[in-house]
DNA sequence: CTGTTAGCGCCTTCAA
DNA sequence: TTGAAGGCGCTAACAG
C-alpha cells in the first residue's frame, strides 16, 4: 500500500492551512479562486483522496444506506426481482453519493439484532427494509429511536406514518383479471399466498374488484391459498385441477407460484393456453414458457424510489410523503386465445 | 434519535478513565476482573454501543468488504446464482464480524473508478470481484497498490499470484459429458459462450477431455459458440437443429443458455428428452422443465470461500494459497432414457 | 478570505 | 493495573 496522503500533505504543498485546504476542496464559496486552484493542483499532484471514514466521523454521517431483508433470501419471491430492486437502490444511492451495505438475515429476531447494531453503531445513515412481514417488532425498534428508514412493501394498516414504497397491489391483480375477463373468462382461479403478507391481501382485493366490476360473483372456492413455495403451489393447484371446481383461467401472484402452477397444469397433461389460460405476476420466464398475461412490477423503480425517499428522509427534505405506489404494467403474451366457453 | 451514549459516559458512570473503559470493553487481559465488571455493568445500564465509524478511524480498519461486479447485473448468468453467491459471502463476512458493501457497476471503466475510490478512500478493507472479465485493467489498479482482493472466477493464465475462487470448470463439463456418454450419446452438441471468458475456455477443455477419454473424436461443428444471452443461444441452437450436423444430446454451459437451448428445441417441435437430451450448468428451473443432467456449482460455497479467503488476506493469515476450486456436483434428472441410437 | 483551535469517538502508547 | 495524553484524518466555528 502506498503511503497514504492526507489533507495535511496537500495543505503543506499548497502552502495553506489544513482548514483552508479542506474548504477549497469542498467547494466552500468563500475561498478565493487563486487558493482553490493552488489546493486543487496540489491535491492532484499528490493524487489525494479523502479518507472517507475520517470524513464520516467529522461530518457525523456515513453516507451509507443499509439494506435489510428479514426473510431467508431463498424465500424471496424471485431472485431477478430482488436483484433489480437492489440495482435500483444502488443507482439512486450512487447518484446521491451514498453507498449500499447489505445485511442478510433469516428472520425477525436476527433483523432486530442487526438493526440495533446498525442504529446504535451508526454505521449507516438510514435503512431500507425489504419484504417486511407483519411481525413488526423490528419496526418498533426503529421508530423508537427515530432512525430514518423506508420499507419496500406496505406495512400493516395500523402502522401509520411509516414510509414505504410498494406496487399498487390492488391494481396489479385488478388489471390482470380485467384482462382475463375481457378474454371471456368468468371463472378465474386465484393463486395467492398467506394473508399475513400485505401484498396478498391487496391482490385479493384487486381480484374481487375486477370481478365485481364485471358483475361476476365471487366464489371463494376459486381462491387457492398456499405458501409461497413452488411445491406447495404445485400441490394446491393440482388438487384444484382434479377437483370439481371448474375454471378456465388461473392467475398466480408471484413468480414462484406461477412456476408451480404451470408445472401442475402440465403434469396434468393440459395445454397452456389451449386448455387453460395462465396469468402471473413478475413472471420473467416467458421466454421459456409464454403465458397469456403477466404483470411487471418494475422492481428497479421500486428500489430506486425507496432509496431516494430514504435519502430525502435523512436530509429532512421529505415533504411528509409517506407512501409511494409504483404502477405496474400489464404484459400481454403473444397468443391470446379468446375463451370460447368450453372448459 | 436518542442522545448518543459514548464511552465517556460509560467511563464516568463506572468511575474509571476512558482508556480503562475501552480496555475493559475490548477484553484486554490486564484489566482487573473487578473493574471489568464495573465497566460492563455501566455499559449495559447505559445501553452503550460503540460508534463504529470512530472505531474504524482509530483502528485503521473498516471491517467492511466491498463487492464489485464489473458487468451489467442483468448479464449475470443467473440471478439465483448471484444471490446465493452474495449470501455465502455475507455469512463468511458476518462470522468474522465484517459487513458487506455492494458496488454495482456496468463495465470495466466504472469498475476502475469505483475501485480507486474505495481503495484510496479506504472505505473497505478488501474487495471481492465477481465475474471478472479478461480485461484486467482494474486488476492492475489493485495490484499496484497492494490492496487485498479476491476474484470469483479464474483470471487469465498470465495473471499469476492473484487470489481467486472458482468452480473446477474443466470438471464441470467433463462430468456432465461423461454422464451423457455413458447414456450412449456420442454426438453431443456443446453450447458455450465467448472464449474471452475463462470459464468457457475451461469448460470446453472438459468437454474435449471427456470425449477423448471415451475415444470419441472431437468435431468442432458440434461446438456452438454464442454470447451469453437467451436470444443468441436460441438462434444458434435453432440453426444447428436445422442444419445437417446431427446430435442426440446437447449441453449448455449456463442457465441462460440452457433456457435458450430448451426453447429452441421445443419450438422445433422436438421433445425433451425423447428426441433430444439436454444437459445444463447451474440450471435451477428443473421444476418447470426437467432436464437429464445439470451441474450444481454451489454458488453459496464459492461466495463463502471467497470472502473467507479475502479476510485471511486482510489479516495476513493466508498461507500463500492463491486458488480455491469448489467441486461441482452432477444433478441427475429423474427420467434418463438410455440412448437407443436413433436420431 | 485565511488560519488557529477544537472537536467527532475511539484506541493506544506510556507513565505512574 | 489504571489514567493522562495524543492521535486517527477530516470538518466546523471563530477570529483576524
XYZ file of C-alpha atoms (C1' of nucleotides) in Angstrom:
718
model
C 0.000 0.000 0.000
C 1.281 3.428 -0.887
C 1.915 5.768 1.957
C -1.427 7.438 2.406
C -1.529 11.100 1.508
C -3.646 13.197 3.818
C -5.100 16.626 3.613
C -2.162 17.795 5.682
C 0.180 16.911 2.846
C -1.991 18.774 0.438
C -2.074 21.817 2.688
C 1.664 21.771 3.116
C 2.295 21.512 -0.590
C -0.174 24.268 -1.368
C 1.264 26.317 1.454
C -2.076 26.896 3.127
C -3.685 25.808 6.368
C -5.366 22.446 6.596
C -8.758 24.000 7.066
C -8.261 26.136 4.015
C -7.366 23.098 2.002
C -10.475 21.403 3.277
C -12.670 24.376 2.420
C -11.162 24.671 -1.019
C -11.600 21.012 -1.763
C -15.165 21.046 -0.537
C -16.125 23.979 -2.697
C -16.827 26.474 0.024
C -17.822 29.700 -1.721
C -15.637 31.976 0.347
C -12.343 30.514 -0.847
C -10.539 32.718 -3.357
C -10.153 31.297 -6.790
C -6.420 31.575 -6.543
C -6.074 29.479 -3.410
C -8.626 27.000 -4.627
C -6.582 26.417 -7.740
C -3.415 26.065 -5.742
C -5.026 23.491 -3.478
C -6.628 21.548 -6.260
C -3.355 21.447 -8.098
C -1.514 20.199 -5.044
C -4.161 17.572 -4.427
C -3.943 16.368 -7.983
C -0.177 16.228 -7.908
C -0.261 14.172 -4.755
C -3.157 12.097 -6.014
C -5.002 12.972 -2.856
C -8.220 11.262 -1.949
C -10.056 11.974 1.300
C -10.193 9.322 3.952
C -13.865 8.506 3.930
C -14.037 7.147 7.426
C -12.420 10.222 8.880
C -14.796 12.361 6.927
C -17.746 10.355 8.176
C -16.669 10.850 11.735
C -16.156 14.545 11.317
C -19.368 15.098 9.447
C -21.404 12.797 11.550
C -22.764 10.863 8.620
C -21.696 7.697 6.908
C -23.205 8.274 3.508
C -24.187 4.664 3.572
C -27.590 3.030 3.360
C -28.226 -0.336 4.909
C -30.464 -2.895 3.300
C -32.083 -5.469 5.491
C -34.030 -8.389 4.184
C -35.738 -10.043 7.133
C -36.732 -13.237 5.378
C -34.500 -16.005 4.071
C -33.068 -14.937 0.778
C -34.167 -18.197 -0.767
C -37.719 -17.227 0.039
C -37.523 -14.030 -1.916
C -40.243 -14.280 -4.491
C -37.873 -14.016 -7.403
C -34.139 -13.611 -7.495
C -34.368 -11.463 -10.560
C -36.867 -9.207 -8.854
C -34.625 -8.841 -5.859
C -31.529 -8.085 -7.886
C -33.338 -5.448 -9.879
C -34.603 -3.959 -6.670
C -31.072 -3.692 -5.362
C -29.841 -2.293 -8.626
C -32.442 0.442 -8.420
C -31.445 1.254 -4.891
C -27.830 1.309 -5.882
C -28.380 3.734 -8.698
C -30.345 6.151 -6.559
C -27.768 5.839 -3.813
C -24.880 6.338 -6.177
C -26.465 9.369 -7.714
C -26.637 10.934 -4.288
C -23.167 9.807 -3.270
C -24.350 7.098 -0.979
C -23.121 3.555 -0.807
C -25.098 0.429 -0.084
C -24.472 -2.132 2.623
C -26.249 -5.423 2.536
C -27.387 -7.201 5.659
C -28.843 -10.588 5.086
C -30.741 -12.071 7.976
C -33.008 -15.054 8.179
C -35.779 -13.883 10.425
C -37.178 -11.097 12.522
C -35.032 -11.971 15.503
C -31.854 -11.538 13.591
C -33.267 -8.455 11.955
C -33.731 -6.821 15.314
C -30.219 -7.583 16.410
C -28.845 -6.323 13.157
C -30.933 -3.179 13.202
C -29.921 -2.390 16.724
C -26.296 -2.804 15.848
C -26.550 -0.563 12.820
C -28.559 2.099 14.549
C -26.529 2.252 17.695
C -23.249 1.725 15.906
C -24.303 4.476 13.498
C -22.801 2.553 10.669
C -25.480 3.672 8.225
C -27.483 6.840 7.847
C -30.673 5.017 7.061
C -32.206 1.641 6.445
C -34.251 0.043 3.731
C -36.244 -2.952 4.766
C -37.352 -5.241 2.000
C -40.043 -7.856 2.264
C -41.377 -6.537 5.525
C -43.521 -9.067 7.285
C -46.444 -8.442 9.547
C -44.329 -9.046 12.582
C -43.429 -5.504 13.246
C -41.290 -5.850 16.300
C -38.311 -4.518 14.455
C -40.262 -1.540 13.278
C -40.786 -0.624 16.909
C -37.069 -0.681 17.355
C -36.669 1.818 14.571
C -39.488 4.140 15.409
C -38.403 4.252 18.997
C -35.102 5.810 18.110
C -36.386 7.786 15.154
C -33.830 6.375 12.764
C -34.601 7.059 9.099
C -35.940 4.018 7.307
C -38.145 3.044 4.414
C -39.932 -0.171 3.665
C -40.284 -1.825 0.323
C -43.734 -3.255 0.718
C -46.748 -1.952 2.532
C -46.739 -2.259 6.308
C -49.870 -3.366 8.172
C -52.745 -0.903 8.191
C -52.278 0.114 11.774
C -48.729 1.219 11.180
C -49.258 4.833 10.376
C -46.564 7.313 9.447
C -44.249 4.654 8.165
C -42.599 5.467 4.877
C -42.858 2.838 2.239
C -42.706 2.168 -1.459
C -44.831 -0.518 -2.946
C -46.589 -1.648 -6.048
C -50.219 -0.763 -6.234
C -51.100 -4.334 -5.488
C -54.814 -3.864 -5.777
C -54.284 -2.638 -9.305
C -51.863 -5.460 -10.072
C -54.453 -8.180 -9.900
C -57.296 -5.910 -10.909
C -55.606 -5.191 -14.243
C -54.726 -8.772 -14.908
C -58.165 -10.011 -14.008
C -59.884 -7.385 -16.074
C -57.815 -8.535 -18.996
C -58.666 -12.174 -18.486
C -62.311 -11.294 -18.094
C -62.187 -9.360 -21.329
C -60.955 -12.525 -22.982
C -64.134 -14.158 -21.852
C -63.084 -15.866 -18.672
C -65.606 -15.729 -15.906
C -64.144 -18.383 -13.714
C -60.582 -17.492 -12.900
C -58.777 -19.287 -10.125
C -56.642 -17.080 -7.921
C -53.426 -18.494 -6.513
C -52.144 -16.471 -3.636
C -50.028 -16.608 -0.500
C -50.771 -16.362 3.200
C -52.842 -13.431 4.304
C -50.146 -12.318 6.648
C -48.474 -10.684 3.689
C -50.000 -7.358 2.886
C -49.379 -7.793 -0.806
C -51.528 -10.907 -0.785
C -54.339 -9.078 0.926
C -54.169 -6.271 -1.583
C -54.059 -8.520 -4.580
C -57.057 -10.451 -3.423
C -58.845 -7.152 -3.092
C -57.977 -6.330 -6.705
C -59.209 -9.707 -7.801
C -62.551 -9.163 -6.155
C -62.776 -5.659 -7.501
C -62.383 -6.804 -11.087
C -64.998 -9.500 -10.640
C -67.397 -7.106 -9.052
C -66.950 -4.561 -11.777
C -67.690 -7.225 -14.358
C -70.708 -8.410 -12.486
C -69.188 -11.802 -11.783
C -69.987 -13.210 -8.405
C -67.106 -14.060 -6.157
C -66.568 -17.724 -5.478
C -64.198 -18.327 -2.644
C -63.578 -21.850 -3.875
C -61.571 -20.288 -6.661
C -59.138 -18.730 -4.253
C -56.253 -21.111 -3.775
C -54.187 -20.067 -0.842
C -50.839 -21.737 -0.342
C -47.469 -20.743 0.928
C -45.088 -19.061 -1.452
C -43.170 -22.177 -2.461
C -43.261 -23.953 -5.782
C -44.081 -27.253 -4.222
C -46.980 -26.103 -2.131
C -48.404 -24.207 -5.065
C -47.989 -27.274 -7.213
C -49.906 -29.435 -4.766
C -52.665 -26.932 -4.247
C -53.187 -26.266 -7.915
C -53.020 -29.966 -8.763
C -55.687 -30.633 -6.198
C -57.836 -27.892 -7.632
C -57.434 -29.233 -11.155
C -58.557 -32.620 -10.007
C -61.425 -31.225 -8.001
C -64.904 -30.403 -9.104
C -64.466 -26.662 -9.099
C -64.019 -25.654 -12.712
C -62.112 -22.693 -14.076
C -60.842 -21.715 -17.488
C -58.039 -19.460 -16.354
C -55.748 -19.214 -13.397
C -53.863 -16.278 -12.025
C -50.839 -16.636 -9.745
C -49.495 -13.808 -7.632
C -45.752 -14.418 -7.735
C -43.147 -15.894 -9.998
C -42.557 -18.872 -7.782
C -46.259 -19.557 -7.630
C -46.581 -19.153 -11.354
C -43.935 -21.804 -11.854
C -45.703 -24.189 -9.512
C -48.972 -23.525 -11.272
C -47.575 -24.140 -14.726
C -45.978 -27.345 -13.600
C -49.230 -28.593 -12.107
C -51.125 -27.844 -15.282
C -48.603 -29.534 -17.498
C -48.269 -32.591 -15.336
C -51.988 -32.953 -15.613
C -51.496 -33.156 -19.362
C -53.200 -29.877 -20.088
C -52.008 -27.361 -22.607
C -51.253 -23.721 -21.899
C -53.097 -21.724 -23.137
C -55.348 -24.044 -25.146
C -56.800 -25.842 -22.161
C -56.186 -23.320 -19.510
C -55.021 -19.764 -19.623
C -52.364 -18.683 -17.168
C -51.681 -15.256 -15.769
C -48.894 -14.338 -13.410
C -47.105 -11.559 -11.617
C -43.491 -10.729 -12.018
C -43.008 -13.764 -14.225
C -39.743 -13.452 -16.073
C -39.576 -16.833 -17.734
C -41.934 -16.038 -20.562
C -39.087 -16.874 -22.871
C -39.125 -20.436 -21.692
C -42.844 -20.620 -21.032
C -45.090 -17.998 -22.552
C -48.202 -17.204 -20.603
C -51.161 -15.113 -21.581
C -50.592 -12.241 -19.251
C -48.196 -11.200 -16.577
C -47.618 -8.071 -14.600
C -44.339 -6.236 -14.465
C -43.846 -4.708 -11.041
C -40.832 -2.654 -12.072
C -38.597 -3.724 -9.244
C -35.878 -1.363 -10.394
C -38.187 1.578 -9.867
C -39.319 0.293 -6.516
C -35.726 0.122 -5.399
C -34.781 3.436 -6.893
C -37.661 5.270 -5.300
C -37.178 3.619 -1.960
C -33.565 4.680 -1.791
C -34.423 8.149 -2.981
C -37.144 8.506 -0.395
C -34.815 7.330 2.320
C -32.182 9.836 1.323
C -34.758 12.586 1.433
C -35.799 11.474 4.864
C -32.218 11.518 6.001
C -31.830 15.052 4.758
C -35.213 16.109 6.077
C -36.250 17.027 2.596
C -39.252 14.808 2.633
C -42.487 16.651 2.176
C -44.111 14.382 4.719
C -44.905 11.967 1.946
C -45.059 8.559 3.479
C -46.062 6.369 0.645
C -45.178 5.885 -2.978
C -47.030 3.476 -5.192
C -45.309 2.301 -8.316
C -47.764 1.483 -11.061
C -47.360 -1.953 -12.527
C -47.643 -2.805 -16.191
C -49.616 -5.486 -17.865
C -47.523 -7.618 -20.171
C -49.657 -9.365 -22.678
C -48.410 -12.574 -24.217
C -48.301 -13.259 -27.911
C -51.036 -15.766 -28.305
C -54.169 -14.735 -26.523
C -56.955 -17.119 -27.333
C -60.335 -15.603 -26.681
C -62.152 -18.023 -24.490
C -64.767 -19.982 -26.404
C -66.785 -21.171 -23.469
C -65.513 -24.712 -23.328
C -63.933 -25.943 -20.147
C -32.671 9.983 17.906
C -31.697 9.293 21.474
C -28.794 11.253 22.771
C -25.879 9.067 21.807
C -24.054 7.485 24.705
C -20.307 7.400 24.291
C -17.546 5.590 26.005
C -17.003 8.710 28.040
C -20.396 8.269 29.628
C -19.602 4.693 30.419
C -16.289 5.650 31.964
C -17.882 8.336 34.058
C -20.573 6.028 35.338
C -18.075 3.298 36.119
C -15.805 5.857 37.687
C -12.808 4.887 35.599
C -10.808 6.571 32.884
C -11.936 6.380 29.305
C -8.962 4.325 28.313
C -9.694 1.872 31.078
C -13.251 1.547 29.915
C -12.034 0.917 26.417
C -9.586 -1.729 27.564
C -12.193 -3.414 29.691
C -14.750 -3.481 26.920
C -12.258 -4.812 24.453
C -11.205 -7.646 26.687
C -7.664 -6.593 27.334
C -6.135 -9.188 29.656
C -4.532 -6.747 32.043
C -7.787 -5.252 33.274
C -8.772 -6.478 36.715
C -11.890 -8.522 36.896
C -13.413 -6.052 39.290
C -13.075 -3.036 37.022
C -14.109 -5.031 34.005
C -17.337 -5.954 35.702
C -17.939 -2.383 36.775
C -17.436 -1.161 33.240
C -19.534 -3.826 31.630
C -22.306 -3.128 34.069
C -22.183 0.584 33.370
C -22.190 -0.041 29.637
C -25.186 -2.309 29.910
C -27.082 0.159 32.058
C -26.475 2.913 29.586
C -27.126 0.612 26.650
C -23.798 1.607 25.265
C -22.788 0.626 21.792
C -19.506 1.743 20.254
C -19.560 4.219 17.428
C -18.342 2.040 14.589
C -17.019 4.848 12.442
C -14.950 6.243 15.256
C -13.627 2.806 15.952
C -12.756 2.330 12.322
C -10.810 5.533 12.282
C -8.926 4.715 15.423
C -8.179 1.156 14.434
C -7.456 1.907 10.850
C -9.793 -0.709 9.516
C -13.369 -0.578 8.356
C -14.334 -4.192 8.873
C -16.143 -3.937 5.596
C -15.708 -5.901 2.405
C -16.605 -4.385 -0.940
C -18.167 -6.413 -3.698
C -17.699 -5.240 -7.222
C -19.447 -6.769 -10.169
C -17.910 -5.295 -13.300
C -20.540 -6.463 -15.732
C -24.161 -5.357 -16.022
C -26.171 -7.106 -13.388
C -28.670 -8.180 -15.997
C -25.889 -10.083 -17.690
C -25.143 -12.140 -14.639
C -25.587 -15.720 -15.711
C -28.315 -16.404 -13.210
C -29.876 -14.176 -10.608
C -30.268 -17.077 -8.271
C -26.620 -17.950 -8.633
C -25.613 -14.413 -7.886
C -27.816 -14.090 -4.847
C -26.509 -17.335 -3.418
C -23.005 -16.127 -4.034
C -23.697 -12.976 -2.087
C -25.373 -14.899 0.657
C -22.282 -17.056 1.031
C -20.066 -14.005 1.183
C -22.333 -12.446 3.721
C -22.268 -15.425 6.015
C -18.494 -15.670 5.955
C -18.219 -11.938 6.475
C -20.707 -11.935 9.302
C -18.961 -14.787 11.026
C -15.796 -12.729 11.062
C -17.523 -9.504 12.043
C -17.277 -7.950 8.642
C -20.019 -6.232 6.731
C -20.638 -6.231 3.017
C -20.914 -3.259 0.701
C -22.240 -3.694 -2.761
C -20.911 -1.725 -5.690
C -22.744 -2.282 -8.903
C -21.032 -1.026 -11.988
C -21.739 -1.622 -15.624
C -18.327 -2.017 -17.135
C -14.617 -2.026 -16.547
C -14.341 1.741 -16.787
C -16.735 2.247 -13.951
C -15.107 -0.574 -12.057
C -11.801 1.223 -12.159
C -13.266 4.451 -10.892
C -15.096 2.644 -8.155
C -12.085 0.620 -7.133
C -9.890 3.662 -6.989
C -12.412 5.442 -4.840
C -12.717 2.534 -2.432
C -9.015 1.915 -2.215
C -7.943 5.494 -1.806
C -10.924 6.397 0.324
C -10.174 3.341 2.441
C -13.833 2.631 2.766
C -13.335 -1.121 2.693
C -10.606 -3.411 3.916
C -10.739 -5.598 0.870
C -12.540 -6.252 -2.350
C -14.241 -9.205 -3.971
C -14.590 -9.018 -7.699
C -17.216 -11.214 -9.234
C -17.451 -12.145 -12.859
C -14.004 -10.913 -13.679
C -13.541 -10.376 -17.363
C -10.394 -10.722 -19.367
C -9.909 -7.015 -19.416
C -7.649 -6.778 -16.476
C -7.017 -3.091 -16.330
C -8.712 -2.874 -12.965
C -6.603 -5.682 -11.645
C -3.573 -3.544 -12.377
C -5.087 -0.841 -10.267
C -5.368 -3.212 -7.363
C -2.057 -4.935 -7.640
C -0.309 -1.619 -7.951
C -1.413 -0.524 -4.529
C -1.345 -3.978 -2.967
C -4.902 -3.775 -1.745
C -6.349 -7.107 -0.625
C -8.741 -8.583 -3.138
C -10.101 -11.880 -4.342
C -11.764 -12.833 -7.580
C -14.695 -15.123 -8.015
C -13.747 -16.708 -11.289
C -10.391 -17.638 -12.696
C -8.283 -14.770 -14.044
C -6.391 -15.132 -17.320
C -3.445 -17.509 -17.277
C -0.833 -14.815 -17.305
C -2.161 -13.242 -14.148
C -0.106 -15.013 -11.568
C -0.357 -14.574 -7.832
C -3.922 -13.425 -7.985
C -6.203 -14.952 -5.407
C -9.367 -16.453 -6.724
C -12.114 -18.908 -6.023
C -13.743 -20.742 -8.867
C -15.515 -23.888 -9.844
C -13.370 -26.548 -11.344
C -14.777 -25.732 -14.720
C -12.906 -28.424 -16.567
C -14.539 -30.962 -14.296
C -17.931 -29.323 -14.659
C -18.339 -30.218 -18.287
C -16.183 -33.300 -18.048
C -18.557 -34.831 -15.515
C -21.654 -33.934 -17.417
C -20.272 -35.174 -20.694
C -19.064 -38.390 -19.210
C -22.557 -38.942 -17.928
C -24.146 -38.261 -21.274
C -21.627 -40.503 -22.966
C -22.451 -43.236 -20.502
C -26.052 -42.938 -21.599
C -24.906 -43.753 -25.077
C -24.554 -40.349 -26.634
C -21.586 -39.958 -28.885
C -22.608 -36.794 -30.592
C -23.212 -34.132 -28.003
C -23.507 -30.535 -29.049
C -21.742 -28.065 -26.772
C -23.286 -24.650 -26.281
C -20.831 -22.201 -24.857
C -20.000 -18.537 -24.615
C -17.245 -16.346 -25.971
C -13.732 -17.559 -25.380
C -12.855 -14.366 -23.630
C -14.413 -15.848 -20.522
C -12.083 -18.181 -18.758
C -14.906 -20.411 -17.613
C -15.862 -21.044 -21.224
C -12.328 -21.994 -22.101
C -12.158 -24.385 -19.180
C -15.478 -25.975 -19.892
C -14.597 -26.593 -23.487
C -11.463 -28.271 -22.239
C -13.541 -30.552 -20.037
C -15.793 -31.358 -22.953
C -12.858 -32.405 -25.064
C -11.349 -34.362 -22.240
C -14.462 -36.473 -21.777
C -14.668 -37.190 -25.475
C -11.055 -38.101 -25.655
C -11.301 -40.406 -22.712
C -14.234 -42.153 -24.348
C -12.410 -42.430 -27.628
C -14.858 -40.143 -29.394
C -13.299 -37.870 -31.923
C -13.808 -34.175 -31.435
C -15.982 -32.483 -34.032
C -15.742 -28.732 -33.871
C -19.016 -28.425 -35.700
C -20.697 -29.552 -32.526
C -19.364 -26.595 -30.603
C -21.942 -23.844 -30.738
C -20.445 -20.626 -29.573
C -22.776 -17.727 -28.902
C -22.953 -14.887 -26.495
C -24.467 -15.496 -23.115
C -27.960 -14.276 -23.945
C -31.087 -16.347 -24.305
C -31.839 -14.953 -27.683
C -28.467 -15.546 -29.236
C -28.379 -19.041 -27.836
C -31.840 -19.647 -29.212
C -30.811 -18.572 -32.694
C -27.602 -20.529 -32.679
C -29.195 -23.721 -31.434
C -32.132 -23.365 -33.803
C -29.736 -23.020 -36.685
C -27.877 -26.098 -35.552
C -31.063 -28.096 -35.235
C -31.990 -27.173 -38.769
C -28.517 -27.869 -40.096
C -27.029 -31.071 -41.276
C -24.870 -31.688 -38.253
C -26.655 -34.275 -36.175
C -26.516 -34.760 -32.421
C -28.584 -36.666 -29.907
C -27.787 -34.579 -26.883
C -26.875 -31.011 -26.183
C -25.052 -29.488 -23.267
C -25.300 -25.818 -22.368
C -22.860 -24.071 -20.097
C -25.051 -21.610 -18.219
C -28.600 -21.249 -17.047
C -29.403 -18.564 -19.555
C -28.016 -20.661 -22.358
C -29.881 -23.688 -21.162
C -33.117 -21.731 -21.342
C -32.371 -20.585 -24.869
C -31.481 -24.116 -25.837
C -34.652 -25.624 -24.421
C -36.744 -23.020 -26.144
C -35.103 -23.708 -29.489
C -35.681 -27.418 -29.169
C -39.305 -27.032 -28.211
C -40.073 -24.515 -30.894
C -38.737 -27.003 -33.367
C -41.389 -29.391 -32.098
C -38.947 -31.785 -30.510
C -39.447 -33.456 -27.189
C -37.053 -33.319 -24.259
C -35.682 -35.890 -23.522
C -37.337 -38.234 -26.020
C -35.967 -36.553 -29.110
C -33.025 -34.806 -27.663
C -31.375 -34.977 -24.297
C -30.425 -31.746 -22.612
C -27.711 -31.076 -20.095
C -27.014 -27.784 -18.412
C -24.990 -25.984 -15.801
C -26.403 -24.151 -12.865
C -29.900 -24.770 -14.154
C -32.378 -24.117 -11.387
C -35.617 -24.434 -13.296
C -35.723 -28.189 -13.307
C -39.008 -27.872 -11.514
C -40.534 -26.180 -14.508
C -38.504 -28.027 -17.096
C -36.711 -31.197 -16.088
C -33.550 -31.938 -17.977
C -31.436 -35.034 -17.940
C -28.453 -33.633 -16.169
C -27.285 -30.390 -14.736
C -24.363 -29.286 -12.658
C -24.654 -27.523 -9.353
C -21.822 -25.058 -8.937
C -22.557 -24.373 -5.282
C -22.549 -20.617 -5.544
C -23.023 -20.273 -1.809
C -19.743 -22.047 -1.218
C -17.992 -20.016 -3.846
C -19.102 -16.860 -2.111
C -18.335 -18.115 1.347
C -14.850 -19.228 0.474
C -14.097 -16.075 -1.449
C -14.999 -13.886 1.492
C -13.121 -16.112 3.872
C -10.038 -16.035 1.703
C -10.218 -12.277 1.456
C -10.455 -11.906 5.198
C -7.438 -14.123 5.617
C -5.569 -11.990 3.135
C -6.519 -8.881 5.022
C -5.202 -10.366 8.226
C -2.142 -11.797 6.550
C -3.214 -15.230 7.630
C -3.191 -16.605 4.171
C -0.801 -19.442 3.689
C 0.077 -18.115 0.281
C -2.760 -20.095 -1.160
C -3.931 -18.269 -4.220
C -6.582 -20.508 -5.611
C -9.512 -22.473 -4.348
C -11.531 -24.726 -6.591
C -15.002 -25.643 -5.490
C -16.052 -29.035 -6.769
C -19.329 -29.056 -8.609
C -21.985 -31.719 -8.328
C -23.784 -33.580 -11.005
C -27.529 -33.447 -10.628
C -29.174 -36.244 -12.470
C -32.748 -35.851 -13.616
C -35.476 -38.355 -12.974
C -36.051 -39.792 -16.371
C -32.837 -40.681 -18.063
C -33.523 -42.520 -21.269
C -30.564 -44.546 -22.405
C -29.908 -43.516 -25.931
C -31.077 -46.108 -28.411
C -29.123 -44.964 -31.400
C -31.916 -43.207 -33.235
C -31.521 -39.553 -34.107
C -10.756 35.179 2.671
C -7.382 32.501 5.672
C -5.529 30.269 9.732
C -5.985 28.794 14.510
C -8.305 25.889 17.536
C -11.246 22.461 18.901
C -13.517 18.540 18.333
C -16.002 13.755 16.107
C -15.471 8.894 19.450
C -12.408 5.638 19.956
C -7.941 3.327 20.697
C -3.167 3.048 22.116
C 1.235 4.220 23.720
C 3.414 5.410 28.015
C 3.874 6.932 32.840
C 2.602 6.303 37.194
C -3.477 -2.407 36.765
C -5.016 2.316 35.771
C -5.142 7.018 33.778
C -3.497 11.060 31.132
C -2.372 12.435 26.723
C -2.082 12.189 21.959
C -3.677 10.902 17.509
C -6.549 8.597 13.524
C -7.921 12.436 9.177
C -11.193 15.476 8.475
C -14.527 19.361 9.266
C -16.507 23.441 11.526
C -16.600 27.636 14.464
C -14.415 31.527 15.169
C -11.044 35.161 14.978
C -8.412 38.003 12.472
